[in-house]
Amino acid sequence: MKIVKTVAEVRAQVAEWRKTGMSVGLVPTMGYLHEGHASLIKASVRDNDKTVVSVFVNPMQFGPAEDLESYPRDINRDSLLAGECGADLIFNPEPEEMYHEGFSSFVDMSVLTQELCGLSRPVHFRGVCTVVTKLFNIVKPDRAYFGKKDAQQLAVVRHMVDDLNMDLTIVGCPIIREDDGLAKSSRNTYLNADERKAALVLSKALALGADLIRGGEKSCSAIIAKMKEFIEKEPLARIDYVKIVDCATMQQIDTLDRPALAAMAVYIGKTRLIDNFFTEDL
Ligand code: PAF
């Protein structure tokens, strides 16, 4: 697996592939790859002639009190996993390569970002939109792959691509879970054994919400109250949010009368985990 660290090297390699008319897929990641990322890479390998995986812990999307420093990093492990999945190139820039001195241009969004994670992480989506735009400009992929675990991120990126006429297709891929239901996440590595058990409250609370919806419950506040009540029974859990929003606007709704997203962020100890489901997938 070839790992390159500069924009110039990625551009040279992609230009080489383009000469023979090959299509290119991009899987943007922050590394410490797991089966969730593997499923994105495999989808890209399936759809494109060549696949680039970017591994970059983007400082711009972390708030001051967040886990930028402790975010797990292991490029050798990442390179092995990406290679096994069929990726062709890893782009692993240093922060200075992405944000040179005097960097001062940003991509931001005034819709979709006010609720859910955008509310608890005010600078997050500006950082995501800026870095994703840069990655799209560097790699110029035909398709880019994002997981549905970050459902709001997926909606924001799709909206940005549409607003700014970016010439690529965004592909959303299903959440990958551990056998017991916990959504795969690089942040799961922060959990100790007790926290790992406690972390099941997220997927179990969502399963409870999904059952209520399947049973015909239409009141969002009733569904949310039951999910919160369940989570609050777990002493290691502290709710950031549990919400049901319109899929298109990410705004909260009262009644389940349109495609919706049930999403939550819950601290397990110091670790903030997210999970969700789309009512359309039930
Ligand atoms: O989902 C992530 O890992 C990141 O937000 C992304 C899309 C790679 C941008 O840094």
PDB file of C-alpha atoms and ligand atoms in Angstrom:
ATOM      1  CA  MET A   1       0.000   0.000   0.000  1.00  0.00           C
ATOM      2  CA  LYS A   2       1.434   3.324  -1.057  1.00  0.00           C
ATOM      3  CA  ILE A   3       1.151   6.073   1.588  1.00  0.00           C
ATOM      4  CA  VAL A   4       1.723   9.642   0.424  1.00  0.00           C
ATOM      5  CA  LYS A   5       1.878  12.758   2.565  1.00  0.00           C
ATOM      6  CA  THR A   6       1.688  15.627   0.076  1.00  0.00           C
ATOM      7  CA  VAL A   7      -1.035  17.102  -2.103  1.00  0.00           C
ATOM      8  CA  ALA A   8       1.388  17.063  -5.065  1.00  0.00           C
ATOM      9  CA  GLU A   9       1.918  13.279  -4.754  1.00  0.00           C
ATOM     10  CA  VAL A  10      -1.840  12.537  -4.645  1.00  0.00           C
ATOM     11  CA  ARG A  11      -2.455  14.766  -7.649  1.00  0.00           C
ATOM     12  CA  ALA A  12       0.381  13.121  -9.638  1.00  0.00           C
ATOM     13  CA  GLN A  13      -0.970   9.609  -8.905  1.00  0.00           C
ATOM     14  CA  VAL A  14      -4.589  10.495  -9.703  1.00  0.00           C
ATOM     15  CA  ALA A  15      -3.492  12.253 -12.927  1.00  0.00           C
ATOM     16  CA  GLU A  16      -1.679   9.061 -13.941  1.00  0.00           C
ATOM     17  CA  TRP A  17      -4.857   6.986 -13.406  1.00  0.00           C
ATOM     18  CA  ARG A  18      -6.989   9.560 -15.215  1.00  0.00           C
ATOM     19  CA  LYS A  19      -4.771   9.313 -18.348  1.00  0.00           C
ATOM     20  CA  THR A  20      -6.179   5.848 -18.969  1.00  0.00           C
ATOM     21  CA  GLY A  21      -9.724   6.901 -18.135  1.00  0.00           C
ATOM     22  CA  MET A  22      -9.929   5.240 -14.748  1.00  0.00           C
ATOM     23  CA  SER A  23     -12.610   6.239 -12.232  1.00  0.00           C
ATOM     24  CA  VAL A  24     -11.567   7.229  -8.710  1.00  0.00           C
ATOM     25  CA  GLY A  25     -13.346   6.786  -5.366  1.00  0.00           C
ATOM     26  CA  LEU A  26     -12.432   8.634  -2.161  1.00  0.00           C
ATOM     27  CA  VAL A  27     -12.999   7.416   1.386  1.00  0.00           C
ATOM     28  CA  PRO A  28     -12.306  10.313   3.775  1.00  0.00           C
ATOM     29  CA  THR A  29     -11.386   9.099   7.277  1.00  0.00           C
ATOM     30  CA  MET A  30      -9.640  10.211  10.435  1.00  0.00           C
ATOM     31  CA  GLY A  31      -7.865   6.843  10.624  1.00  0.00           C
ATOM     32  CA  TYR A  32      -7.829   4.122  13.279  1.00  0.00           C
ATOM     33  CA  LEU A  33      -9.847   2.216  10.739  1.00  0.00           C
ATOM     34  CA  HIS A  34     -12.430  -0.391  11.750  1.00  0.00           C
ATOM     35  CA  GLU A  35     -15.004  -2.542   9.946  1.00  0.00           C
ATOM     36  CA  GLY A  36     -17.193   0.522   9.374  1.00  0.00           C
ATOM     37  CA  HIS A  37     -14.417   2.134   7.337  1.00  0.00           C
ATOM     38  CA  ALA A  38     -13.685  -1.239   5.711  1.00  0.00           C
ATOM     39  CA  SER A  39     -17.248  -1.352   4.384  1.00  0.00           C
ATOM     40  CA  LEU A  40     -16.804   2.135   2.861  1.00  0.00           C
ATOM     41  CA  ILE A  41     -13.498   1.154   1.241  1.00  0.00           C
ATOM     42  CA  LYS A  42     -15.009  -2.059  -0.142  1.00  0.00           C
ATOM     43  CA  ALA A  43     -17.946  -0.106  -1.572  1.00  0.00           C
ATOM     44  CA  SER A  44     -15.511   2.268  -3.277  1.00  0.00           C
ATOM     45  CA  VAL A  45     -13.393  -0.604  -4.621  1.00  0.00           C
ATOM     46  CA  ARG A  46     -16.595  -2.180  -5.996  1.00  0.00           C
ATOM     47  CA  ASP A  47     -17.719   1.036  -7.744  1.00  0.00           C
ATOM     48  CA  ASN A  48     -14.429   2.573  -8.968  1.00  0.00           C
ATOM     49  CA  ASP A  49     -11.231   1.522 -10.749  1.00  0.00           C
ATOM     50  CA  LYS A  50      -9.065   3.116  -8.051  1.00  0.00           C
ATOM     51  CA  THR A  51      -9.673   4.021  -4.411  1.00  0.00           C
ATOM     52  CA  VAL A  52      -7.946   6.690  -2.322  1.00  0.00           C
ATOM     53  CA  VAL A  53      -8.337   6.589   1.470  1.00  0.00           C
ATOM     54  CA  SER A  54      -7.492   9.814   3.273  1.00  0.00           C
ATOM     55  CA  VAL A  55      -6.303   9.474   6.870  1.00  0.00           C
ATOM     56  CA  PHE A  56      -6.242  12.872   8.541  1.00  0.00           C
ATOM     57  CA  VAL A  57      -7.284  13.817  12.077  1.00  0.00           C
ATOM     58  CA  ASN A  58      -8.639  17.211  11.113  1.00  0.00           C
ATOM     59  CA  PRO A  59      -7.891  19.746  13.877  1.00  0.00           C
ATOM     60  CA  MET A  60     -10.450  22.191  12.483  1.00  0.00           C
ATOM     61  CA  GLN A  61     -13.446  20.007  13.348  1.00  0.00           C
ATOM     62  CA  PHE A  62     -12.543  19.587  17.040  1.00  0.00           C
ATOM     63  CA  GLY A  63     -13.667  22.089  19.704  1.00  0.00           C
ATOM     64  CA  PRO A  64     -11.150  23.319  22.306  1.00  0.00           C
ATOM     65  CA  ALA A  65     -12.277  20.852  25.011  1.00  0.00           C
ATOM     66  CA  GLU A  66     -12.549  17.869  22.657  1.00  0.00           C
ATOM     67  CA  ASP A  67     -10.340  14.834  22.024  1.00  0.00           C
ATOM     68  CA  LEU A  68      -8.004  16.044  19.229  1.00  0.00           C
ATOM     69  CA  GLU A  69      -4.832  15.108  21.130  1.00  0.00           C
ATOM     70  CA  SER A  70      -6.025  11.724  22.369  1.00  0.00           C
ATOM     71  CA  TYR A  71      -7.761  10.668  19.130  1.00  0.00           C
ATOM     72  CA  PRO A  72      -6.264   7.220  18.325  1.00  0.00           C
ATOM     73  CA  ARG A  73      -3.732   7.077  15.492  1.00  0.00           C
ATOM     74  CA  ASP A  74      -1.970   4.075  13.879  1.00  0.00           C
ATOM     75  CA  ILE A  75      -1.086   4.560  10.235  1.00  0.00           C
ATOM     76  CA  ASN A  76       0.624   1.151   9.875  1.00  0.00           C
ATOM     77  CA  ARG A  77      -2.492  -0.667  11.026  1.00  0.00           C
ATOM     78  CA  ASP A  78      -4.636   1.600   8.810  1.00  0.00           C
ATOM     79  CA  SER A  79      -2.477   0.877   5.798  1.00  0.00           C
ATOM     80  CA  LEU A  80      -2.787  -2.908   6.337  1.00  0.00           C
ATOM     81  CA  LEU A  81      -6.573  -2.756   6.678  1.00  0.00           C
ATOM     82  CA  ALA A  82      -7.021  -0.407   3.709  1.00  0.00           C
ATOM     83  CA  GLY A  83      -4.779  -2.666   1.604  1.00  0.00           C
ATOM     84  CA  GLU A  84      -6.735  -5.788   2.580  1.00  0.00           C
ATOM     85  CA  CYS A  85      -9.933  -4.039   1.466  1.00  0.00           C
ATOM     86  CA  GLY A  86      -8.417  -3.249  -1.939  1.00  0.00           C
ATOM     87  CA  ALA A  87      -7.545   0.459  -1.581  1.00  0.00           C
ATOM     88  CA  ASP A  88      -4.834   1.785  -3.904  1.00  0.00           C
ATOM     89  CA  LEU A  89      -3.480   4.852  -2.122  1.00  0.00           C
ATOM     90  CA  ILE A  90      -3.498   6.381   1.352  1.00  0.00           C
ATOM     91  CA  PHE A  91      -3.244  10.157   1.671  1.00  0.00           C
ATOM     92  CA  ASN A  92      -1.914  10.881   5.170  1.00  0.00           C
ATOM     93  CA  PRO A  93      -0.979  14.562   5.318  1.00  0.00           C
ATOM     94  CA  GLU A  94       0.441  16.463   8.281  1.00  0.00           C
ATOM     95  CA  PRO A  95      -1.761  19.347   9.503  1.00  0.00           C
ATOM     96  CA  GLU A  96       0.706  21.845   7.944  1.00  0.00           C
ATOM     97  CA  GLU A  97       0.205  20.254   4.524  1.00  0.00           C
ATOM     98  CA  MET A  98      -3.566  20.848   4.766  1.00  0.00           C
ATOM     99  CA  TYR A  99      -3.480  24.188   6.612  1.00  0.00           C
ATOM    100  CA  HIS A 100      -0.466  26.236   5.609  1.00  0.00           C
ATOM    101  CA  GLU A 101       0.441  29.388   7.493  1.00  0.00           C
ATOM    102  CA  GLY A 102      -2.104  32.096   6.839  1.00  0.00           C
ATOM    103  CA  PHE A 103      -4.881  29.633   5.959  1.00  0.00           C
ATOM    104  CA  SER A 104      -8.075  31.673   6.115  1.00  0.00           C
ATOM    105  CA  SER A 105     -10.793  30.300   3.817  1.00  0.00           C
ATOM    106  CA  PHE A 106     -13.651  28.217   5.182  1.00  0.00           C
ATOM    107  CA  VAL A 107     -16.730  26.374   3.959  1.00  0.00           C
ATOM    108  CA  ASP A 108     -19.667  26.716   6.328  1.00  0.00           C
ATOM    109  CA  MET A 109     -23.393  25.976   6.212  1.00  0.00           C
ATOM    110  CA  SER A 110     -26.309  27.829   7.746  1.00  0.00           C
ATOM    111  CA  VAL A 111     -28.875  25.032   7.494  1.00  0.00           C
ATOM    112  CA  LEU A 112     -28.767  21.406   8.751  1.00  0.00           C
ATOM    113  CA  THR A 113     -26.034  22.262  11.263  1.00  0.00           C
ATOM    114  CA  GLN A 114     -28.099  23.967  13.989  1.00  0.00           C
ATOM    115  CA  GLU A 115     -29.469  20.774  15.545  1.00  0.00           C
ATOM    116  CA  LEU A 116     -28.049  17.500  16.922  1.00  0.00           C
ATOM    117  CA  CYS A 117     -24.211  17.400  16.878  1.00  0.00           C
ATOM    118  CA  GLY A 118     -24.034  20.936  15.446  1.00  0.00           C
ATOM    119  CA  LEU A 119     -25.659  22.246  18.621  1.00  0.00           C
ATOM    120  CA  SER A 120     -23.221  20.535  21.007  1.00  0.00           C
ATOM    121  CA  ARG A 121     -20.201  20.973  18.695  1.00  0.00           C
ATOM    122  CA  PRO A 122     -20.499  24.516  17.274  1.00  0.00           C
ATOM    123  CA  VAL A 123     -17.302  24.533  15.156  1.00  0.00           C
ATOM    124  CA  HIS A 124     -17.563  20.926  14.017  1.00  0.00           C
ATOM    125  CA  PHE A 125     -19.370  21.164  10.689  1.00  0.00           C
ATOM    126  CA  ARG A 126     -17.403  24.162   9.475  1.00  0.00           C
ATOM    127  CA  GLY A 127     -14.285  22.038  10.007  1.00  0.00           C
ATOM    128  CA  VAL A 128     -15.855  19.033   8.262  1.00  0.00           C
ATOM    129  CA  CYS A 129     -17.111  21.063   5.271  1.00  0.00           C
ATOM    130  CA  THR A 130     -13.758  22.809   4.864  1.00  0.00           C
ATOM    131  CA  VAL A 131     -11.624  19.682   5.012  1.00  0.00           C
ATOM    132  CA  VAL A 132     -13.987  17.617   2.859  1.00  0.00           C
ATOM    133  CA  THR A 133     -13.995  20.372   0.219  1.00  0.00           C
ATOM    134  CA  LYS A 134     -10.197  20.427   0.280  1.00  0.00           C
ATOM    135  CA  LEU A 135     -10.053  16.631  -0.071  1.00  0.00           C
ATOM    136  CA  PHE A 136     -12.496  16.757  -2.994  1.00  0.00           C
ATOM    137  CA  ASN A 137     -10.348  19.453  -4.659  1.00  0.00           C
ATOM    138  CA  ILE A 138      -7.159  17.467  -4.092  1.00  0.00           C
ATOM    139  CA  VAL A 139      -8.369  14.021  -5.194  1.00  0.00           C
ATOM    140  CA  LYS A 140     -11.157  15.093  -7.582  1.00  0.00           C
ATOM    141  CA  PRO A 141     -12.990  11.781  -7.062  1.00  0.00           C
ATOM    142  CA  ASP A 142     -15.975  10.542  -9.067  1.00  0.00           C
ATOM    143  CA  ARG A 143     -17.540   9.253  -5.863  1.00  0.00           C
ATOM    144  CA  ALA A 144     -16.948   9.766  -2.129  1.00  0.00           C
ATOM    145  CA  TYR A 145     -18.129   7.430   0.632  1.00  0.00           C
ATOM    146  CA  PHE A 146     -19.533   8.372   4.049  1.00  0.00           C
ATOM    147  CA  GLY A 147     -21.066   6.251   6.819  1.00  0.00           C
ATOM    148  CA  LYS A 148     -24.662   6.676   7.975  1.00  0.00           C
ATOM    149  CA  LYS A 149     -23.482   6.593  11.601  1.00  0.00           C
ATOM    150  CA  ASP A 150     -22.593  10.244  11.087  1.00  0.00           C
ATOM    151  CA  ALA A 151     -26.045  10.855   9.614  1.00  0.00           C
ATOM    152  CA  GLN A 152     -25.949  14.616  10.038  1.00  0.00           C
ATOM    153  CA  GLN A 153     -22.488  14.780   8.458  1.00  0.00           C
ATOM    154  CA  LEU A 154     -23.769  12.795   5.481  1.00  0.00           C
ATOM    155  CA  ALA A 155     -26.727  15.190   5.073  1.00  0.00           C
ATOM    156  CA  VAL A 156     -24.446  18.232   5.396  1.00  0.00           C
ATOM    157  CA  VAL A 157     -21.953  16.908   2.834  1.00  0.00           C
ATOM    158  CA  ARG A 158     -24.721  16.043   0.362  1.00  0.00           C
ATOM    159  CA  HIS A 159     -26.197  19.523   0.786  1.00  0.00           C
ATOM    160  CA  MET A 160     -22.806  21.195   0.329  1.00  0.00           C
ATOM    161  CA  VAL A 161     -22.128  19.215  -2.851  1.00  0.00           C
ATOM    162  CA  ASP A 162     -25.508  20.281  -4.209  1.00  0.00           C
ATOM    163  CA  ASP A 163     -25.199  23.956  -3.135  1.00  0.00           C
ATOM    164  CA  LEU A 164     -21.691  24.374  -4.528  1.00  0.00           C
ATOM    165  CA  ASN A 165     -22.143  22.292  -7.706  1.00  0.00           C
ATOM    166  CA  MET A 166     -19.343  19.929  -6.762  1.00  0.00           C
ATOM    167  CA  ASP A 167     -18.950  17.385  -9.533  1.00  0.00           C
ATOM    168  CA  LEU A 168     -19.086  14.067  -7.710  1.00  0.00           C
ATOM    169  CA  THR A 169     -21.551  11.565  -6.242  1.00  0.00           C
ATOM    170  CA  ILE A 170     -21.866  11.089  -2.495  1.00  0.00           C
ATOM    171  CA  VAL A 171     -22.527   7.495  -1.456  1.00  0.00           C
ATOM    172  CA  GLY A 172     -23.978   6.813   2.030  1.00  0.00           C
ATOM    173  CA  CYS A 173     -23.223   3.379   3.546  1.00  0.00           C
ATOM    174  CA  PRO A 174     -25.027   1.498   6.367  1.00  0.00           C
ATOM    175  CA  ILE A 175     -23.877   1.533  10.007  1.00  0.00           C
ATOM    176  CA  ILE A 176     -21.676  -1.444  10.884  1.00  0.00           C
ATOM    177  CA  ARG A 177     -22.161  -2.849  14.396  1.00  0.00           C
ATOM    178  CA  GLU A 178     -20.375  -5.136  16.828  1.00  0.00           C
ATOM    179  CA  ASP A 179     -22.153  -8.487  17.388  1.00  0.00           C
ATOM    180  CA  ASP A 180     -23.876  -7.077  20.489  1.00  0.00           C
ATOM    181  CA  GLY A 181     -25.184  -4.021  18.624  1.00  0.00           C
ATOM    182  CA  LEU A 182     -22.661  -1.280  19.511  1.00  0.00           C
ATOM    183  CA  ALA A 183     -22.022   0.875  16.431  1.00  0.00           C
ATOM    184  CA  LYS A 184     -18.368   0.614  15.335  1.00  0.00           C
ATOM    185  CA  SER A 185     -16.395   3.750  16.113  1.00  0.00           C
ATOM    186  CA  SER A 186     -12.736   4.654  16.556  1.00  0.00           C
ATOM    187  CA  ARG A 187     -13.815   6.243  19.859  1.00  0.00           C
ATOM    188  CA  ASN A 188     -14.947   2.832  21.226  1.00  0.00           C
ATOM    189  CA  THR A 189     -11.240   2.278  22.020  1.00  0.00           C
ATOM    190  CA  TYR A 190     -11.583   4.861  24.832  1.00  0.00           C
ATOM    191  CA  LEU A 191     -14.063   2.624  26.719  1.00  0.00           C
ATOM    192  CA  ASN A 192     -12.951   0.460  29.657  1.00  0.00           C
ATOM    193  CA  ALA A 193     -14.681  -2.896  30.259  1.00  0.00           C
ATOM    194  CA  ASP A 194     -17.534  -1.454  32.356  1.00  0.00           C
ATOM    195  CA  GLU A 195     -18.062   1.412  29.931  1.00  0.00           C
ATOM    196  CA  ARG A 196     -18.054  -0.982  26.995  1.00  0.00           C
ATOM    197  CA  LYS A 197     -21.004  -2.841  28.587  1.00  0.00           C
ATOM    198  CA  ALA A 198     -22.748   0.428  29.460  1.00  0.00           C
ATOM    199  CA  ALA A 199     -22.326   1.666  25.853  1.00  0.00           C
ATOM    200  CA  LEU A 200     -24.983  -0.830  24.765  1.00  0.00           C
ATOM    201  CA  VAL A 201     -27.625   1.586  26.077  1.00  0.00           C
ATOM    202  CA  LEU A 202     -27.372   3.520  22.805  1.00  0.00           C
ATOM    203  CA  SER A 203     -28.284   0.688  20.430  1.00  0.00           C
ATOM    204  CA  LYS A 204     -30.752  -0.792  22.927  1.00  0.00           C
ATOM    205  CA  ALA A 205     -32.544   2.546  23.377  1.00  0.00           C
ATOM    206  CA  LEU A 206     -32.743   2.902  19.600  1.00  0.00           C
ATOM    207  CA  ALA A 207     -34.146  -0.635  19.324  1.00  0.00           C
ATOM    208  CA  LEU A 208     -36.787   0.350  21.882  1.00  0.00           C
ATOM    209  CA  GLY A 209     -37.660   3.464  19.857  1.00  0.00           C
ATOM    210  CA  ALA A 210     -37.813   1.430  16.657  1.00  0.00           C
ATOM    211  CA  ASP A 211     -40.179  -1.085  18.312  1.00  0.00           C
ATOM    212  CA  LEU A 212     -42.504   1.712  19.423  1.00  0.00           C
ATOM    213  CA  ILE A 213     -42.565   3.107  15.878  1.00  0.00           C
ATOM    214  CA  ARG A 214     -43.221  -0.337  14.394  1.00  0.00           C
ATOM    215  CA  GLY A 215     -46.056  -0.679  16.913  1.00  0.00           C
ATOM    216  CA  GLY A 216     -47.686   2.460  15.491  1.00  0.00           C
ATOM    217  CA  GLU A 217     -46.515   5.190  17.913  1.00  0.00           C
ATOM    218  CA  LYS A 218     -46.416   8.514  16.058  1.00  0.00           C
ATOM    219  CA  SER A 219     -45.692  10.965  18.878  1.00  0.00           C
ATOM    220  CA  CYS A 220     -41.998  11.882  18.832  1.00  0.00           C
ATOM    221  CA  SER A 221     -42.038  13.180  22.403  1.00  0.00           C
ATOM    222  CA  ALA A 222     -43.511   9.878  23.640  1.00  0.00           C
ATOM    223  CA  ILE A 223     -40.832   7.864  21.787  1.00  0.00           C
ATOM    224  CA  ILE A 224     -38.018  10.140  22.970  1.00  0.00           C
ATOM    225  CA  ALA A 225     -39.248  10.031  26.585  1.00  0.00           C
ATOM    226  CA  LYS A 226     -39.132   6.201  26.577  1.00  0.00           C
ATOM    227  CA  MET A 227     -35.648   6.147  25.036  1.00  0.00           C
ATOM    228  CA  LYS A 228     -34.343   8.722  27.547  1.00  0.00           C
ATOM    229  CA  GLU A 229     -35.914   6.867  30.475  1.00  0.00           C
ATOM    230  CA  PHE A 230     -34.099   3.715  29.372  1.00  0.00           C
ATOM    231  CA  ILE A 231     -30.723   5.459  28.990  1.00  0.00           C
ATOM    232  CA  GLU A 232     -31.040   7.259  32.323  1.00  0.00           C
ATOM    233  CA  LYS A 233     -31.181   3.886  34.108  1.00  0.00           C
ATOM    234  CA  GLU A 234     -27.526   3.332  33.133  1.00  0.00           C
ATOM    235  CA  PRO A 235     -25.331   5.050  35.779  1.00  0.00           C
ATOM    236  CA  LEU A 236     -22.331   5.505  33.420  1.00  0.00           C
ATOM    237  CA  ALA A 237     -24.427   7.212  30.743  1.00  0.00           C
ATOM    238  CA  ARG A 238     -25.113  10.950  30.417  1.00  0.00           C
ATOM    239  CA  ILE A 239     -27.363  12.117  27.591  1.00  0.00           C
ATOM    240  CA  ASP A 240     -26.144  14.885  25.281  1.00  0.00           C
ATOM    241  CA  TYR A 241     -29.231  14.636  23.079  1.00  0.00           C
ATOM    242  CA  VAL A 242     -31.923  12.185  21.967  1.00  0.00           C
ATOM    243  CA  LYS A 243     -33.953  13.638  19.104  1.00  0.00           C
ATOM    244  CA  ILE A 244     -36.171  12.804  16.174  1.00  0.00           C
ATOM    245  CA  VAL A 245     -35.663  15.110  13.196  1.00  0.00           C
ATOM    246  CA  ASP A 246     -36.905  15.531   9.652  1.00  0.00           C
ATOM    247  CA  CYS A 247     -34.407  13.764   7.354  1.00  0.00           C
ATOM    248  CA  ALA A 248     -34.394  16.629   4.889  1.00  0.00           C
ATOM    249  CA  THR A 249     -34.031  19.588   7.284  1.00  0.00           C
ATOM    250  CA  MET A 250     -32.553  17.993  10.432  1.00  0.00           C
ATOM    251  CA  GLN A 251     -35.162  20.019  12.381  1.00  0.00           C
ATOM    252  CA  GLN A 252     -37.097  18.395  15.220  1.00  0.00           C
ATOM    253  CA  ILE A 253     -40.601  17.156  14.452  1.00  0.00           C
ATOM    254  CA  ASP A 254     -43.563  16.419  16.729  1.00  0.00           C
ATOM    255  CA  THR A 255     -45.265  13.684  14.737  1.00  0.00           C
ATOM    256  CA  LEU A 256     -43.866  10.886  12.615  1.00  0.00           C
ATOM    257  CA  ASP A 257     -45.601  11.932   9.407  1.00  0.00           C
ATOM    258  CA  ARG A 258     -42.522  12.037   7.115  1.00  0.00           C
ATOM    259  CA  PRO A 259     -39.137  10.308   6.726  1.00  0.00           C
ATOM    260  CA  ALA A 260     -37.295  10.914   9.984  1.00  0.00           C
ATOM    261  CA  LEU A 261     -33.993  10.298  11.692  1.00  0.00           C
ATOM    262  CA  ALA A 262     -33.867   9.190  15.333  1.00  0.00           C
ATOM    263  CA  ALA A 263     -30.441  10.202  16.613  1.00  0.00           C
ATOM    264  CA  MET A 264     -28.612  10.355  19.907  1.00  0.00           C
ATOM    265  CA  ALA A 265     -25.313  11.395  21.435  1.00  0.00           C
ATOM    266  CA  VAL A 266     -24.582   9.937  24.854  1.00  0.00           C
ATOM    267  CA  TYR A 267     -21.494  10.257  27.042  1.00  0.00           C
ATOM    268  CA  ILE A 268     -20.335   6.953  28.472  1.00  0.00           C
ATOM    269  CA  GLY A 269     -17.908   8.126  31.117  1.00  0.00           C
ATOM    270  CA  LYS A 270     -15.909  10.762  29.231  1.00  0.00           C
ATOM    271  CA  THR A 271     -16.513   9.262  25.789  1.00  0.00           C
ATOM    272  CA  ARG A 272     -19.161  10.819  23.583  1.00  0.00           C
ATOM    273  CA  LEU A 273     -20.808   8.198  21.346  1.00  0.00           C
ATOM    274  CA  ILE A 274     -23.426   8.697  18.645  1.00  0.00           C
ATOM    275  CA  ASP A 275     -25.911   6.330  17.021  1.00  0.00           C
ATOM    276  CA  ASN A 276     -29.110   6.584  14.994  1.00  0.00           C
ATOM    277  CA  PHE A 277     -31.628   5.004  12.666  1.00  0.00           C
ATOM    278  CA  PHE A 278     -33.655   6.271   9.728  1.00  0.00           C
ATOM    279  CA  THR A 279     -37.363   5.438   9.980  1.00  0.00           C
ATOM    280  CA  GLU A 280     -37.249   4.546   6.284  1.00  0.00           C
ATOM    281  CA  ASP A 281     -34.861   1.680   7.118  1.00  0.00           C
ATOM    282  CA  LEU A 282     -37.267   0.084   9.621  1.00  0.00           C
TER     283      LEU A 282
HETATM  284  O1  PAF B   1     -16.212  11.173   9.516  1.00  0.00           O
HETATM  285  C1  PAF B   1     -15.011  11.480   9.662  1.00  0.00           C
HETATM  286  O2  PAF B   1     -14.182  10.643  10.021  1.00  0.00           O
HETATM  287  C2  PAF B   1     -14.591  12.917   9.429  1.00  0.00           C
HETATM  288  O3  PAF B   1     -15.549  13.821   9.892  1.00  0.00           O
HETATM  289  C3  PAF B   1     -14.201  13.211   7.960  1.00  0.00           C
HETATM  290  C4  PAF B   1     -15.389  13.051   7.028  1.00  0.00           C
HETATM  291  C5  PAF B   1     -13.088  12.276   7.536  1.00  0.00           C
HETATM  292  C6  PAF B   1     -13.700  14.656   7.835  1.00  0.00           C
HETATM  293  O4  PAF B   1     -12.570  14.877   8.625  1.00  0.00           O
END
